[in-house]
Structure formats: C-alpha cells, structure tokens
Amino acid sequence: MAFEKTPGWLDWYAGPSKPRFQVPPGAVDAHCHVFGPGDTFPFAPERKYTPCDASKQQLYDLRDHLGFARNVVVQATCHGADNRAMVDALVHSGGKARGIATVRRDVADADLHAMHAAGVRGVRFNFLKRLVDFTPKDELLEIAGRIARLGWHIVIYFESVDLPELWDFFTALPTTVVVDHMGRPDVAKPIDGPEFALFVEFMARHPNVWSKVSCPERLSVSGPPALNGEQNAYRDVIPFARRIVETFPDRVLWGTDWPHPNLKGHMPDDGLLVDFIPHIATTPDLRQKLLVDNPMRLYWPDETGE
Ligand code: 0GY
C-alpha cells in the first residue's frame, strides 16, 4: 500500500557523519523508531502523521555507523497499537534490540507474552495531543497492572506544562517509569525556574523515575550546528541535560530518536548528535552509566555490555 507523506515531512538524514566522539563499547541507543516500510507494515488509520519509510535495516546500519551495539526501538504513534514493524525489527536484531510497545486494554495475554519473547520490555503512555487521541486513565492503570506482572516498565511522553496535572497519575504507576526527553522542558525558560525545578523534584522524590536526556534537536531554540557552529550546537539544551545527568547519574538514558518524527526546520546529522553527548555527560564515568550500564540494567539485566 502506497502512503503519501504528511506535507512538509522531513526525511531522515542520509549519509550522517562519523562521530568524533567514540561511544564506549556496548553503548545502547535507547530511543529510536522504525517506520514501516508502509507497504509491508501499513501505518495505522488513527495516525496523526504519515512519515517516510525508515526500516530496521536502515536503523541497524546507522547503529553500526555510529558505533553503538544495541537499540531500544520505541513504537511510533504512526503505527498505533499495531506493533508488528517494531517486533519485526526486534526479532531480526540477533538479540541486540529491545522494544517498547503501545497496547490497548483489549490486548490478549498471549500477545503480551509473544511480545516479551521477541524482546519487548515496556509500554509507552503518550500524552501529546498532537500525536495521540486521549486514553482514559483507568485504562492506562489497568494496562500498567498487567505489564508490571511481566517485569516491564512504562515510558511516559508529556510536555513540562502538563506535569502538575499528571503528577498523581504518574506517581501511582507500579513500575519503573522512564520519561522521554526530560519531560520536554521549555529551554527558553531559566533552568532554575519553577517548571524545570518541578521535574527535578519529580525525579528526586520518586526513585523509580528515570529520564532520557535525548532530543536536543527537538528542544533547542538556539538551533543546530548550521546556525551555531558545531561547538555551540543546541547549546541552550546543555545545562538542562547536564543537570539531570549529574543529579541522577544512575537513572538516565540516551537515544538518537532516529528517524526524528515531526521535526520542523532541520533534520539533524546523527553523527553530530553523538558528538553532543560529551557536552551533557562530561566524564567517562558518567558516559559509561548513561550509554552502557543504565540501559543494560533496564533492558538486558542478565547480560553485561560488551
Ligand atoms: C519522539 C517524538 C515524537 C514522536 C513520536 O511516536 C511518535 O510519533 O514519539 C514527537 O513528535 O515529538 O520521541 O519520537
């Protein structure tokens, strides 16, 4: 089935540069997606955007090019609760990928067990209205209770202004909770202002909460290397990400977010995104935790990074 991309859609960056920063052996790209290909794995009727194709082989080629060893493939909203493309990527990864699914209340136990066998280790609850329709909290809590029994965790995606309203719901979740992209702070606001302070407090008070310190290209107002020069790329995001990495070094993850859905303005060179890592994790010890020890503990607890 042929799909027409959303007008203005930016395709992922072909031919990314080789990063100058060498990630430690066994590093995990803990936030990335596959899209289709649409003629094999059709996009969901309820989707809010139609992307370009971004296949598992293209993802794994990027992994090798950037020097990573493993991936965590997060179900993208354009596939709704049809997890076949993501699961297909896992089963063809040779054990080098884990997955985060989207499920509805009607998911069968047998399907959850099959996904577990394929490498799924969590579900994502998404609160961005531009990406998903509303799901009642009681349905999410029911799902949370079921997946907790499998030892899975919950990934939450929300915007910082919504944290006060969602706080009680998030703190009622019975599993490890991983926040996407630091809860999307507004980096034009002061780092010590009330909004980001609330997010730091959220993590400080709840030891089951982790954060991905990903997506400078999505959060930055100051912009990409082309505007700032490589040394200053996304410089406004650095203090926010660094604060989280240094305050919670054992509860942070990093990911490329390839193929970068819904970006406006520019598509990042993934090699330069990797070169951003030493700006936010400034010592070898912090980088080892961020890129290897933490994701291995969460996704491959029975293995050590190579
Ligand atoms: C991200 C961010 C976005 C999209 C999705 O599943 C998705 O569609 O996650 C976004 O548009 O901010 O993490 O990939």
PDB file of C-alpha atoms and ligand atoms in Angstrom:
ATOM      1  CA  MET A   1       0.000   0.000   0.000  1.00  0.00           C
ATOM      2  CA  ALA A   2       1.423   3.370  -1.019  1.00  0.00           C
ATOM      3  CA  PHE A   3       1.282   6.146   1.563  1.00  0.00           C
ATOM      4  CA  GLU A   4       1.673   9.829   0.899  1.00  0.00           C
ATOM      5  CA  LYS A   5       3.842  11.598   3.459  1.00  0.00           C
ATOM      6  CA  THR A   6       2.459  14.460   5.517  1.00  0.00           C
ATOM      7  CA  PRO A   7       3.141  17.694   3.594  1.00  0.00           C
ATOM      8  CA  GLY A   8       6.443  19.241   4.665  1.00  0.00           C
ATOM      9  CA  TRP A   9       7.666  15.965   6.178  1.00  0.00           C
ATOM     10  CA  LEU A  10      11.451  15.942   6.661  1.00  0.00           C
ATOM     11  CA  ASP A  11      13.132  12.653   5.810  1.00  0.00           C
ATOM     12  CA  TRP A  12      15.949  11.320   7.989  1.00  0.00           C
ATOM     13  CA  TYR A  13      19.461  12.481   7.192  1.00  0.00           C
ATOM     14  CA  ALA A  14      21.137  10.196   4.670  1.00  0.00           C
ATOM     15  CA  GLY A  15      24.905   9.823   4.967  1.00  0.00           C
ATOM     16  CA  PRO A  16      25.444  11.026   8.562  1.00  0.00           C
ATOM     17  CA  SER A  17      28.967  11.988   9.560  1.00  0.00           C
ATOM     18  CA  LYS A  18      31.184   9.650  11.546  1.00  0.00           C
ATOM     19  CA  PRO A  19      31.071  10.924  15.142  1.00  0.00           C
ATOM     20  CA  ARG A  20      34.310  12.275  16.548  1.00  0.00           C
ATOM     21  CA  PHE A  21      33.181  11.177  19.997  1.00  0.00           C
ATOM     22  CA  GLN A  22      33.647   7.422  20.292  1.00  0.00           C
ATOM     23  CA  VAL A  23      30.903   5.884  22.418  1.00  0.00           C
ATOM     24  CA  PRO A  24      32.058   3.272  24.968  1.00  0.00           C
ATOM     25  CA  PRO A  25      31.933  -0.390  23.909  1.00  0.00           C
ATOM     26  CA  GLY A  26      28.448  -1.836  24.314  1.00  0.00           C
ATOM     27  CA  ALA A  27      26.655   1.519  24.046  1.00  0.00           C
ATOM     28  CA  VAL A  28      22.863   1.468  23.676  1.00  0.00           C
ATOM     29  CA  ASP A  29      20.778   3.836  21.544  1.00  0.00           C
ATOM     30  CA  ALA A  30      17.814   3.717  23.928  1.00  0.00           C
ATOM     31  CA  HIS A  31      15.300   5.743  21.920  1.00  0.00           C
ATOM     32  CA  CYS A  32      14.725   5.193  18.219  1.00  0.00           C
ATOM     33  CA  HIS A  33      11.908   4.087  15.928  1.00  0.00           C
ATOM     34  CA  VAL A  34      11.148   2.224  12.730  1.00  0.00           C
ATOM     35  CA  PHE A  35       8.530   3.454  10.249  1.00  0.00           C
ATOM     36  CA  GLY A  36       7.029   0.720   8.104  1.00  0.00           C
ATOM     37  CA  PRO A  37       8.095   0.256   5.410  1.00  0.00           C
ATOM     38  CA  GLY A  38       4.496   1.188   4.688  1.00  0.00           C
ATOM     39  CA  ASP A  39       3.964  -1.429   2.003  1.00  0.00           C
ATOM     40  CA  THR A  40       4.932  -4.210   4.469  1.00  0.00           C
ATOM     41  CA  PHE A  41       3.725  -2.716   7.750  1.00  0.00           C
ATOM     42  CA  PRO A  42       0.944  -0.225   6.940  1.00  0.00           C
ATOM     43  CA  PHE A  43       0.615   2.892   9.060  1.00  0.00           C
ATOM     44  CA  ALA A  44      -2.360   2.957  11.435  1.00  0.00           C
ATOM     45  CA  PRO A  45      -5.647   4.520  10.329  1.00  0.00           C
ATOM     46  CA  GLU A  46      -5.780   6.648  13.501  1.00  0.00           C
ATOM     47  CA  ARG A  47      -2.255   8.127  12.966  1.00  0.00           C
ATOM     48  CA  LYS A  48      -1.704  11.881  13.216  1.00  0.00           C
ATOM     49  CA  TYR A  49       1.100  11.956  10.633  1.00  0.00           C
ATOM     50  CA  THR A  50       2.350   9.841   7.761  1.00  0.00           C
ATOM     51  CA  PRO A  51       6.134   9.547   7.779  1.00  0.00           C
ATOM     52  CA  CYS A  52       8.738   8.437   5.258  1.00  0.00           C
ATOM     53  CA  ASP A  53       9.805   4.815   5.488  1.00  0.00           C
ATOM     54  CA  ALA A  54      12.603   4.037   7.945  1.00  0.00           C
ATOM     55  CA  SER A  55      13.338   0.332   8.011  1.00  0.00           C
ATOM     56  CA  LYS A  56      15.024  -1.920  10.552  1.00  0.00           C
ATOM     57  CA  GLN A  57      17.995  -2.432   8.240  1.00  0.00           C
ATOM     58  CA  GLN A  58      18.468   1.320   7.900  1.00  0.00           C
ATOM     59  CA  LEU A  59      18.292   1.620  11.692  1.00  0.00           C
ATOM     60  CA  TYR A  60      20.856  -1.136  12.220  1.00  0.00           C
ATOM     61  CA  ASP A  61      23.161   0.333   9.569  1.00  0.00           C
ATOM     62  CA  LEU A  62      23.027   3.620  11.498  1.00  0.00           C
ATOM     63  CA  ARG A  63      23.742   1.778  14.779  1.00  0.00           C
ATOM     64  CA  ASP A  64      26.905   0.291  13.275  1.00  0.00           C
ATOM     65  CA  HIS A  65      27.972   3.544  11.649  1.00  0.00           C
ATOM     66  CA  LEU A  66      27.659   5.487  14.912  1.00  0.00           C
ATOM     67  CA  GLY A  67      29.459   2.786  16.905  1.00  0.00           C
ATOM     68  CA  PHE A  68      26.519   1.607  19.026  1.00  0.00           C
ATOM     69  CA  ALA A  69      25.982  -2.043  19.957  1.00  0.00           C
ATOM     70  CA  ARG A  70      22.265  -2.147  20.753  1.00  0.00           C
ATOM     71  CA  ASN A  71      18.954  -0.351  20.293  1.00  0.00           C
ATOM     72  CA  VAL A  72      15.708   0.184  22.132  1.00  0.00           C
ATOM     73  CA  VAL A  73      13.024   0.547  19.474  1.00  0.00           C
ATOM     74  CA  VAL A  74      10.056   2.587  20.677  1.00  0.00           C
ATOM     75  CA  GLN A  75       6.713   2.050  18.976  1.00  0.00           C
ATOM     76  CA  ALA A  76       5.961   5.187  16.955  1.00  0.00           C
ATOM     77  CA  THR A  77       2.463   6.643  17.119  1.00  0.00           C
ATOM     78  CA  CYS A  78       2.052   6.397  13.332  1.00  0.00           C
ATOM     79  CA  HIS A  79       1.713   2.623  13.872  1.00  0.00           C
ATOM     80  CA  GLY A  80      -0.883   2.984  16.648  1.00  0.00           C
ATOM     81  CA  ALA A  81      -1.156  -0.225  18.677  1.00  0.00           C
ATOM     82  CA  ASP A  82      -0.077  -2.393  15.740  1.00  0.00           C
ATOM     83  CA  ASN A  83       3.366  -3.380  16.979  1.00  0.00           C
ATOM     84  CA  ARG A  84       4.360  -5.604  14.031  1.00  0.00           C
ATOM     85  CA  ALA A  85       7.018  -3.335  12.498  1.00  0.00           C
ATOM     86  CA  MET A  86       8.714  -2.799  15.866  1.00  0.00           C
ATOM     87  CA  VAL A  87       8.533  -6.501  16.790  1.00  0.00           C
ATOM     88  CA  ASP A  88       9.860  -7.479  13.360  1.00  0.00           C
ATOM     89  CA  ALA A  89      12.856  -5.206  13.999  1.00  0.00           C
ATOM     90  CA  LEU A  90      13.484  -6.908  17.346  1.00  0.00           C
ATOM     91  CA  VAL A  91      13.336 -10.449  16.057  1.00  0.00           C
ATOM     92  CA  HIS A  92      15.829  -9.615  13.301  1.00  0.00           C
ATOM     93  CA  SER A  93      18.291  -7.928  15.651  1.00  0.00           C
ATOM     94  CA  GLY A  94      20.093 -11.028  16.895  1.00  0.00           C
ATOM     95  CA  GLY A  95      19.149 -10.121  20.468  1.00  0.00           C
ATOM     96  CA  LYS A  96      20.643  -6.640  20.072  1.00  0.00           C
ATOM     97  CA  ALA A  97      17.349  -4.755  20.336  1.00  0.00           C
ATOM     98  CA  ARG A  98      14.621  -4.417  22.928  1.00  0.00           C
ATOM     99  CA  GLY A  99      11.263  -2.770  22.332  1.00  0.00           C
ATOM    100  CA  ILE A 100       8.641  -0.524  23.862  1.00  0.00           C
ATOM    101  CA  ALA A 101       5.097  -1.264  22.682  1.00  0.00           C
ATOM    102  CA  THR A 102       1.797   0.541  22.554  1.00  0.00           C
ATOM    103  CA  VAL A 103      -1.113  -1.589  23.714  1.00  0.00           C
ATOM    104  CA  ARG A 104      -4.788  -1.088  24.357  1.00  0.00           C
ATOM    105  CA  ARG A 105      -6.954  -2.547  27.081  1.00  0.00           C
ATOM    106  CA  ASP A 106      -8.108  -5.377  24.795  1.00  0.00           C
ATOM    107  CA  VAL A 107      -4.598  -6.786  24.243  1.00  0.00           C
ATOM    108  CA  ALA A 108      -4.553 -10.549  24.904  1.00  0.00           C
ATOM    109  CA  ASP A 109      -2.197 -12.052  27.486  1.00  0.00           C
ATOM    110  CA  ALA A 110      -0.881 -14.333  24.738  1.00  0.00           C
ATOM    111  CA  ASP A 111       0.103 -11.261  22.697  1.00  0.00           C
ATOM    112  CA  LEU A 112       1.906  -9.725  25.661  1.00  0.00           C
ATOM    113  CA  HIS A 113       3.826 -12.975  26.189  1.00  0.00           C
ATOM    114  CA  ALA A 114       4.716 -13.192  22.491  1.00  0.00           C
ATOM    115  CA  MET A 115       5.982  -9.608  22.578  1.00  0.00           C
ATOM    116  CA  HIS A 116       8.031 -10.404  25.662  1.00  0.00           C
ATOM    117  CA  ALA A 117       9.634 -13.355  23.870  1.00  0.00           C
ATOM    118  CA  ALA A 118      10.507 -11.012  20.979  1.00  0.00           C
ATOM    119  CA  GLY A 119      12.224  -8.559  23.322  1.00  0.00           C
ATOM    120  CA  VAL A 120       9.555  -6.041  24.345  1.00  0.00           C
ATOM    121  CA  ARG A 121      10.185  -4.748  27.859  1.00  0.00           C
ATOM    122  CA  GLY A 122       7.762  -1.865  28.270  1.00  0.00           C
ATOM    123  CA  VAL A 123       4.796   0.146  27.083  1.00  0.00           C
ATOM    124  CA  ARG A 124       4.591   3.813  26.244  1.00  0.00           C
ATOM    125  CA  PHE A 125       1.880   6.143  27.524  1.00  0.00           C
ATOM    126  CA  ASN A 126       1.756   9.254  25.369  1.00  0.00           C
ATOM    127  CA  PHE A 127       0.091  12.493  26.472  1.00  0.00           C
ATOM    128  CA  LEU A 128       0.834  14.712  23.461  1.00  0.00           C
ATOM    129  CA  LYS A 129      -2.445  15.671  21.849  1.00  0.00           C
ATOM    130  CA  ARG A 130      -0.775  16.279  18.501  1.00  0.00           C
ATOM    131  CA  LEU A 131       0.311  12.606  18.469  1.00  0.00           C
ATOM    132  CA  VAL A 132      -2.488  10.562  20.021  1.00  0.00           C
ATOM    133  CA  ASP A 133      -6.136  10.566  20.983  1.00  0.00           C
ATOM    134  CA  PHE A 134      -6.967  10.649  24.674  1.00  0.00           C
ATOM    135  CA  THR A 135      -6.922   7.348  26.588  1.00  0.00           C
ATOM    136  CA  PRO A 136      -8.775   7.241  29.932  1.00  0.00           C
ATOM    137  CA  LYS A 137      -6.512   6.916  32.967  1.00  0.00           C
ATOM    138  CA  ASP A 138      -8.348   3.844  34.247  1.00  0.00           C
ATOM    139  CA  GLU A 139      -7.485   2.043  31.016  1.00  0.00           C
ATOM    140  CA  LEU A 140      -3.827   3.019  31.383  1.00  0.00           C
ATOM    141  CA  LEU A 141      -3.761   1.863  35.010  1.00  0.00           C
ATOM    142  CA  GLU A 142      -5.277  -1.453  34.005  1.00  0.00           C
ATOM    143  CA  ILE A 143      -2.565  -1.897  31.356  1.00  0.00           C
ATOM    144  CA  ALA A 144       0.093  -0.836  33.867  1.00  0.00           C
ATOM    145  CA  GLY A 145      -1.011  -3.544  36.308  1.00  0.00           C
ATOM    146  CA  ARG A 146      -0.878  -6.221  33.617  1.00  0.00           C
ATOM    147  CA  ILE A 147       2.521  -5.323  32.193  1.00  0.00           C
ATOM    148  CA  ALA A 148       4.012  -4.926  35.684  1.00  0.00           C
ATOM    149  CA  ARG A 149       3.492  -8.656  36.135  1.00  0.00           C
ATOM    150  CA  LEU A 150       5.810  -9.263  33.178  1.00  0.00           C
ATOM    151  CA  GLY A 151       8.535  -7.130  34.763  1.00  0.00           C
ATOM    152  CA  TRP A 152       8.047  -4.443  32.102  1.00  0.00           C
ATOM    153  CA  HIS A 153       8.254  -0.710  32.681  1.00  0.00           C
ATOM    154  CA  ILE A 154       6.351   2.337  31.444  1.00  0.00           C
ATOM    155  CA  VAL A 155       7.679   5.089  29.214  1.00  0.00           C
ATOM    156  CA  ILE A 156       5.817   8.387  29.506  1.00  0.00           C
ATOM    157  CA  TYR A 157       5.842  11.213  26.985  1.00  0.00           C
ATOM    158  CA  PHE A 158       4.435  14.562  28.073  1.00  0.00           C
ATOM    159  CA  GLU A 159       5.219  18.272  27.961  1.00  0.00           C
ATOM    160  CA  SER A 160       6.546  20.080  31.019  1.00  0.00           C
ATOM    161  CA  VAL A 161       3.496  22.333  31.445  1.00  0.00           C
ATOM    162  CA  ASP A 162       1.355  19.212  31.927  1.00  0.00           C
ATOM    163  CA  LEU A 163       3.421  17.669  34.743  1.00  0.00           C
ATOM    164  CA  PRO A 164       1.407  19.221  37.626  1.00  0.00           C
ATOM    165  CA  GLU A 165      -1.834  17.767  36.286  1.00  0.00           C
ATOM    166  CA  LEU A 166      -0.303  14.355  35.540  1.00  0.00           C
ATOM    167  CA  TRP A 167       1.809  14.094  38.721  1.00  0.00           C
ATOM    168  CA  ASP A 168      -0.633  11.976  40.757  1.00  0.00           C
ATOM    169  CA  PHE A 169      -1.228   9.609  37.886  1.00  0.00           C
ATOM    170  CA  PHE A 170       2.475   9.157  37.219  1.00  0.00           C
ATOM    171  CA  THR A 171       3.291   8.549  40.867  1.00  0.00           C
ATOM    172  CA  ALA A 172       0.570   5.875  41.050  1.00  0.00           C
ATOM    173  CA  LEU A 173       2.283   3.782  38.357  1.00  0.00           C
ATOM    174  CA  PRO A 174       3.574   0.498  39.788  1.00  0.00           C
ATOM    175  CA  THR A 175       6.714   0.066  37.682  1.00  0.00           C
ATOM    176  CA  THR A 176       9.922   1.821  36.746  1.00  0.00           C
ATOM    177  CA  VAL A 177       8.850   4.926  34.813  1.00  0.00           C
ATOM    178  CA  VAL A 178      11.044   6.348  32.048  1.00  0.00           C
ATOM    179  CA  VAL A 179      10.392   9.930  30.926  1.00  0.00           C
ATOM    180  CA  ASP A 180      11.001  10.796  27.281  1.00  0.00           C
ATOM    181  CA  HIS A 181      13.205  13.787  26.531  1.00  0.00           C
ATOM    182  CA  MET A 182      13.314  15.149  30.116  1.00  0.00           C
ATOM    183  CA  GLY A 183       9.585  15.887  30.003  1.00  0.00           C
ATOM    184  CA  ARG A 184      10.183  18.347  27.163  1.00  0.00           C
ATOM    185  CA  PRO A 185      11.381  21.398  29.136  1.00  0.00           C
ATOM    186  CA  ASP A 186      10.990  24.835  27.625  1.00  0.00           C
ATOM    187  CA  VAL A 187      14.705  25.622  27.407  1.00  0.00           C
ATOM    188  CA  ALA A 188      13.978  29.299  26.801  1.00  0.00           C
ATOM    189  CA  LYS A 189      12.950  29.443  30.462  1.00  0.00           C
ATOM    190  CA  PRO A 190      15.532  29.575  33.271  1.00  0.00           C
ATOM    191  CA  ILE A 191      16.930  26.242  34.359  1.00  0.00           C
ATOM    192  CA  ASP A 192      16.243  27.189  37.986  1.00  0.00           C
ATOM    193  CA  GLY A 193      12.700  28.306  37.224  1.00  0.00           C
ATOM    194  CA  PRO A 194       9.661  26.526  38.705  1.00  0.00           C
ATOM    195  CA  GLU A 195       8.897  24.331  35.693  1.00  0.00           C
ATOM    196  CA  PHE A 196      12.204  22.507  35.439  1.00  0.00           C
ATOM    197  CA  ALA A 197      12.571  22.521  39.235  1.00  0.00           C
ATOM    198  CA  LEU A 198       9.329  20.566  39.404  1.00  0.00           C
ATOM    199  CA  PHE A 199      10.705  17.958  37.019  1.00  0.00           C
ATOM    200  CA  VAL A 200      13.898  17.630  39.067  1.00  0.00           C
ATOM    201  CA  GLU A 201      11.760  17.288  42.194  1.00  0.00           C
ATOM    202  CA  PHE A 202       9.636  14.658  40.444  1.00  0.00           C
ATOM    203  CA  MET A 203      12.747  12.558  39.847  1.00  0.00           C
ATOM    204  CA  ALA A 204      14.244  13.289  43.260  1.00  0.00           C
ATOM    205  CA  ARG A 205      11.130  12.209  45.146  1.00  0.00           C
ATOM    206  CA  HIS A 206      10.487   9.105  43.073  1.00  0.00           C
ATOM    207  CA  PRO A 207      13.455   6.745  42.751  1.00  0.00           C
ATOM    208  CA  ASN A 208      11.558   4.633  40.212  1.00  0.00           C
ATOM    209  CA  VAL A 209      11.595   7.544  37.711  1.00  0.00           C
ATOM    210  CA  TRP A 210      14.279   7.632  35.017  1.00  0.00           C
ATOM    211  CA  SER A 211      14.780  10.142  32.201  1.00  0.00           C
ATOM    212  CA  LYS A 212      16.030  10.057  28.652  1.00  0.00           C
ATOM    213  CA  VAL A 213      18.298  13.047  28.130  1.00  0.00           C
ATOM    214  CA  SER A 214      17.572  12.912  24.429  1.00  0.00           C
ATOM    215  CA  CYS A 215      16.350  15.208  21.672  1.00  0.00           C
ATOM    216  CA  PRO A 216      18.399  18.414  21.857  1.00  0.00           C
ATOM    217  CA  GLU A 217      17.375  18.895  18.225  1.00  0.00           C
ATOM    218  CA  ARG A 218      13.714  18.888  19.288  1.00  0.00           C
ATOM    219  CA  LEU A 219      14.061  21.037  22.397  1.00  0.00           C
ATOM    220  CA  SER A 220      16.563  23.633  21.252  1.00  0.00           C
ATOM    221  CA  VAL A 221      15.515  27.159  20.435  1.00  0.00           C
ATOM    222  CA  SER A 222      19.057  28.325  19.677  1.00  0.00           C
ATOM    223  CA  GLY A 223      19.336  25.690  17.000  1.00  0.00           C
ATOM    224  CA  PRO A 224      21.525  23.333  15.069  1.00  0.00           C
ATOM    225  CA  PRO A 225      25.198  23.352  14.100  1.00  0.00           C
ATOM    226  CA  ALA A 226      24.486  25.175  10.845  1.00  0.00           C
ATOM    227  CA  LEU A 227      23.332  28.193  12.854  1.00  0.00           C
ATOM    228  CA  ASN A 228      25.700  27.961  15.783  1.00  0.00           C
ATOM    229  CA  GLY A 229      28.818  26.148  14.664  1.00  0.00           C
ATOM    230  CA  GLU A 230      29.378  22.610  15.855  1.00  0.00           C
ATOM    231  CA  GLN A 231      30.780  23.556  19.251  1.00  0.00           C
ATOM    232  CA  ASN A 232      27.640  25.504  20.082  1.00  0.00           C
ATOM    233  CA  ALA A 233      25.035  23.235  18.565  1.00  0.00           C
ATOM    234  CA  TYR A 234      21.858  23.086  20.646  1.00  0.00           C
ATOM    235  CA  ARG A 235      23.760  24.933  23.396  1.00  0.00           C
ATOM    236  CA  ASP A 236      20.593  26.005  25.214  1.00  0.00           C
ATOM    237  CA  VAL A 237      19.743  22.357  25.975  1.00  0.00           C
ATOM    238  CA  ILE A 238      23.125  21.555  27.529  1.00  0.00           C
ATOM    239  CA  PRO A 239      22.527  22.893  31.081  1.00  0.00           C
ATOM    240  CA  PHE A 240      19.172  21.101  31.347  1.00  0.00           C
ATOM    241  CA  ALA A 241      20.507  17.739  30.219  1.00  0.00           C
ATOM    242  CA  ARG A 242      23.663  18.127  32.266  1.00  0.00           C
ATOM    243  CA  ARG A 243      21.651  18.877  35.397  1.00  0.00           C
ATOM    244  CA  ILE A 244      19.702  15.632  35.002  1.00  0.00           C
ATOM    245  CA  VAL A 245      22.777  13.530  34.153  1.00  0.00           C
ATOM    246  CA  GLU A 246      24.747  14.863  37.118  1.00  0.00           C
ATOM    247  CA  THR A 247      21.892  14.724  39.637  1.00  0.00           C
ATOM    248  CA  PHE A 248      20.616  11.271  38.646  1.00  0.00           C
ATOM    249  CA  PRO A 249      23.586   9.508  37.015  1.00  0.00           C
ATOM    250  CA  ASP A 250      22.139   6.024  37.557  1.00  0.00           C
ATOM    251  CA  ARG A 251      18.707   6.817  36.095  1.00  0.00           C
ATOM    252  CA  VAL A 252      19.453   8.384  32.716  1.00  0.00           C
ATOM    253  CA  LEU A 253      19.364   7.009  29.179  1.00  0.00           C
ATOM    254  CA  TRP A 254      20.318   8.468  25.809  1.00  0.00           C
ATOM    255  CA  GLY A 255      18.924   7.870  22.326  1.00  0.00           C
ATOM    256  CA  THR A 256      19.211   9.290  18.827  1.00  0.00           C
ATOM    257  CA  ASP A 257      15.424   9.476  18.263  1.00  0.00           C
ATOM    258  CA  TRP A 258      16.155   8.392  14.675  1.00  0.00           C
ATOM    259  CA  PRO A 259      14.310   8.842  12.255  1.00  0.00           C
ATOM    260  CA  HIS A 260      13.244  12.018  14.099  1.00  0.00           C
ATOM    261  CA  PRO A 261       9.475  12.234  13.553  1.00  0.00           C
ATOM    262  CA  ASN A 262       7.781  15.608  13.107  1.00  0.00           C
ATOM    263  CA  LEU A 263      10.846  17.802  13.118  1.00  0.00           C
ATOM    264  CA  LYS A 264      10.391  21.240  11.668  1.00  0.00           C
ATOM    265  CA  GLY A 265      13.137  23.400  10.269  1.00  0.00           C
ATOM    266  CA  HIS A 266      16.050  20.979  10.132  1.00  0.00           C
ATOM    267  CA  MET A 267      16.911  17.311  10.203  1.00  0.00           C
ATOM    268  CA  PRO A 268      19.954  16.530  12.349  1.00  0.00           C
ATOM    269  CA  ASP A 269      23.063  14.712  11.221  1.00  0.00           C
ATOM    270  CA  ASP A 270      23.033  11.800  13.680  1.00  0.00           C
ATOM    271  CA  GLY A 271      26.833  11.825  13.842  1.00  0.00           C
ATOM    272  CA  LEU A 272      26.713  15.344  15.266  1.00  0.00           C
ATOM    273  CA  LEU A 273      24.057  14.293  17.766  1.00  0.00           C
ATOM    274  CA  VAL A 274      26.507  11.710  19.103  1.00  0.00           C
ATOM    275  CA  ASP A 275      29.140  14.440  19.350  1.00  0.00           C
ATOM    276  CA  PHE A 276      26.703  16.276  21.651  1.00  0.00           C
ATOM    277  CA  ILE A 277      26.953  13.535  24.310  1.00  0.00           C
ATOM    278  CA  PRO A 278      30.226  14.689  25.952  1.00  0.00           C
ATOM    279  CA  HIS A 279      28.676  18.137  26.489  1.00  0.00           C
ATOM    280  CA  ILE A 280      25.962  16.654  28.694  1.00  0.00           C
ATOM    281  CA  ALA A 281      27.885  13.744  30.253  1.00  0.00           C
ATOM    282  CA  THR A 282      31.234  15.286  30.920  1.00  0.00           C
ATOM    283  CA  THR A 283      33.253  12.416  32.421  1.00  0.00           C
ATOM    284  CA  PRO A 284      33.995   8.865  31.225  1.00  0.00           C
ATOM    285  CA  ASP A 285      32.199   7.538  34.301  1.00  0.00           C
ATOM    286  CA  LEU A 286      29.003   9.472  33.545  1.00  0.00           C
ATOM    287  CA  ARG A 287      29.128   8.378  29.899  1.00  0.00           C
ATOM    288  CA  GLN A 288      29.604   4.727  30.847  1.00  0.00           C
ATOM    289  CA  LYS A 289      26.488   4.900  33.045  1.00  0.00           C
ATOM    290  CA  LEU A 290      24.415   6.834  30.515  1.00  0.00           C
ATOM    291  CA  LEU A 291      25.274   4.755  27.468  1.00  0.00           C
ATOM    292  CA  VAL A 292      26.018   1.276  28.823  1.00  0.00           C
ATOM    293  CA  ASP A 293      25.404   0.478  32.496  1.00  0.00           C
ATOM    294  CA  ASN A 294      21.956   2.049  32.891  1.00  0.00           C
ATOM    295  CA  PRO A 295      20.349   0.746  29.668  1.00  0.00           C
ATOM    296  CA  MET A 296      21.887  -2.692  30.215  1.00  0.00           C
ATOM    297  CA  ARG A 297      20.430  -2.828  33.739  1.00  0.00           C
ATOM    298  CA  LEU A 298      16.995  -1.900  32.456  1.00  0.00           C
ATOM    299  CA  TYR A 299      16.836  -3.828  29.182  1.00  0.00           C
ATOM    300  CA  TRP A 300      19.372  -6.673  29.396  1.00  0.00           C
ATOM    301  CA  PRO A 301      19.652  -7.278  33.171  1.00  0.00           C
ATOM    302  CA  ASP A 302      21.087 -10.752  32.661  1.00  0.00           C
ATOM    303  CA  GLU A 303      23.910  -9.585  30.384  1.00  0.00           C
ATOM    304  CA  THR A 304      26.803  -7.197  30.694  1.00  0.00           C
ATOM    305  CA  GLY A 305      27.689  -4.708  27.925  1.00  0.00           C
ATOM    306  CA  GLU A 306      30.413  -5.970  25.605  1.00  0.00           C
TER     307      GLU A 306
HETATM  308  C1  0GY B   1       9.732  11.067  19.556  1.00  0.00           C
HETATM  309  C2  0GY B   1       8.925  12.260  19.415  1.00  0.00           C
HETATM  310  C3  0GY B   1       7.804  12.437  18.675  1.00  0.00           C
HETATM  311  C4  0GY B   1       7.015  11.433  18.048  1.00  0.00           C
HETATM  312  C5  0GY B   1       6.827  10.167  18.477  1.00  0.00           C
HETATM  313  O1  0GY B   1       5.846   8.099  18.395  1.00  0.00           O
HETATM  314  C6  0GY B   1       5.890   9.206  17.876  1.00  0.00           C
HETATM  315  O2  0GY B   1       5.195   9.558  16.925  1.00  0.00           O
HETATM  316  O3  0GY B   1       7.471   9.706  19.513  1.00  0.00           O
HETATM  317  C7  0GY B   1       7.345  13.832  18.504  1.00  0.00           C
HETATM  318  O4  0GY B   1       6.653  14.105  17.515  1.00  0.00           O
HETATM  319  O5  0GY B   1       7.668  14.658  19.390  1.00  0.00           O
HETATM  320  O6  0GY B   1      10.152  10.727  20.652  1.00  0.00           O
HETATM  321  O7  0GY B   1       9.980  10.387  18.572  1.00  0.00           O
END
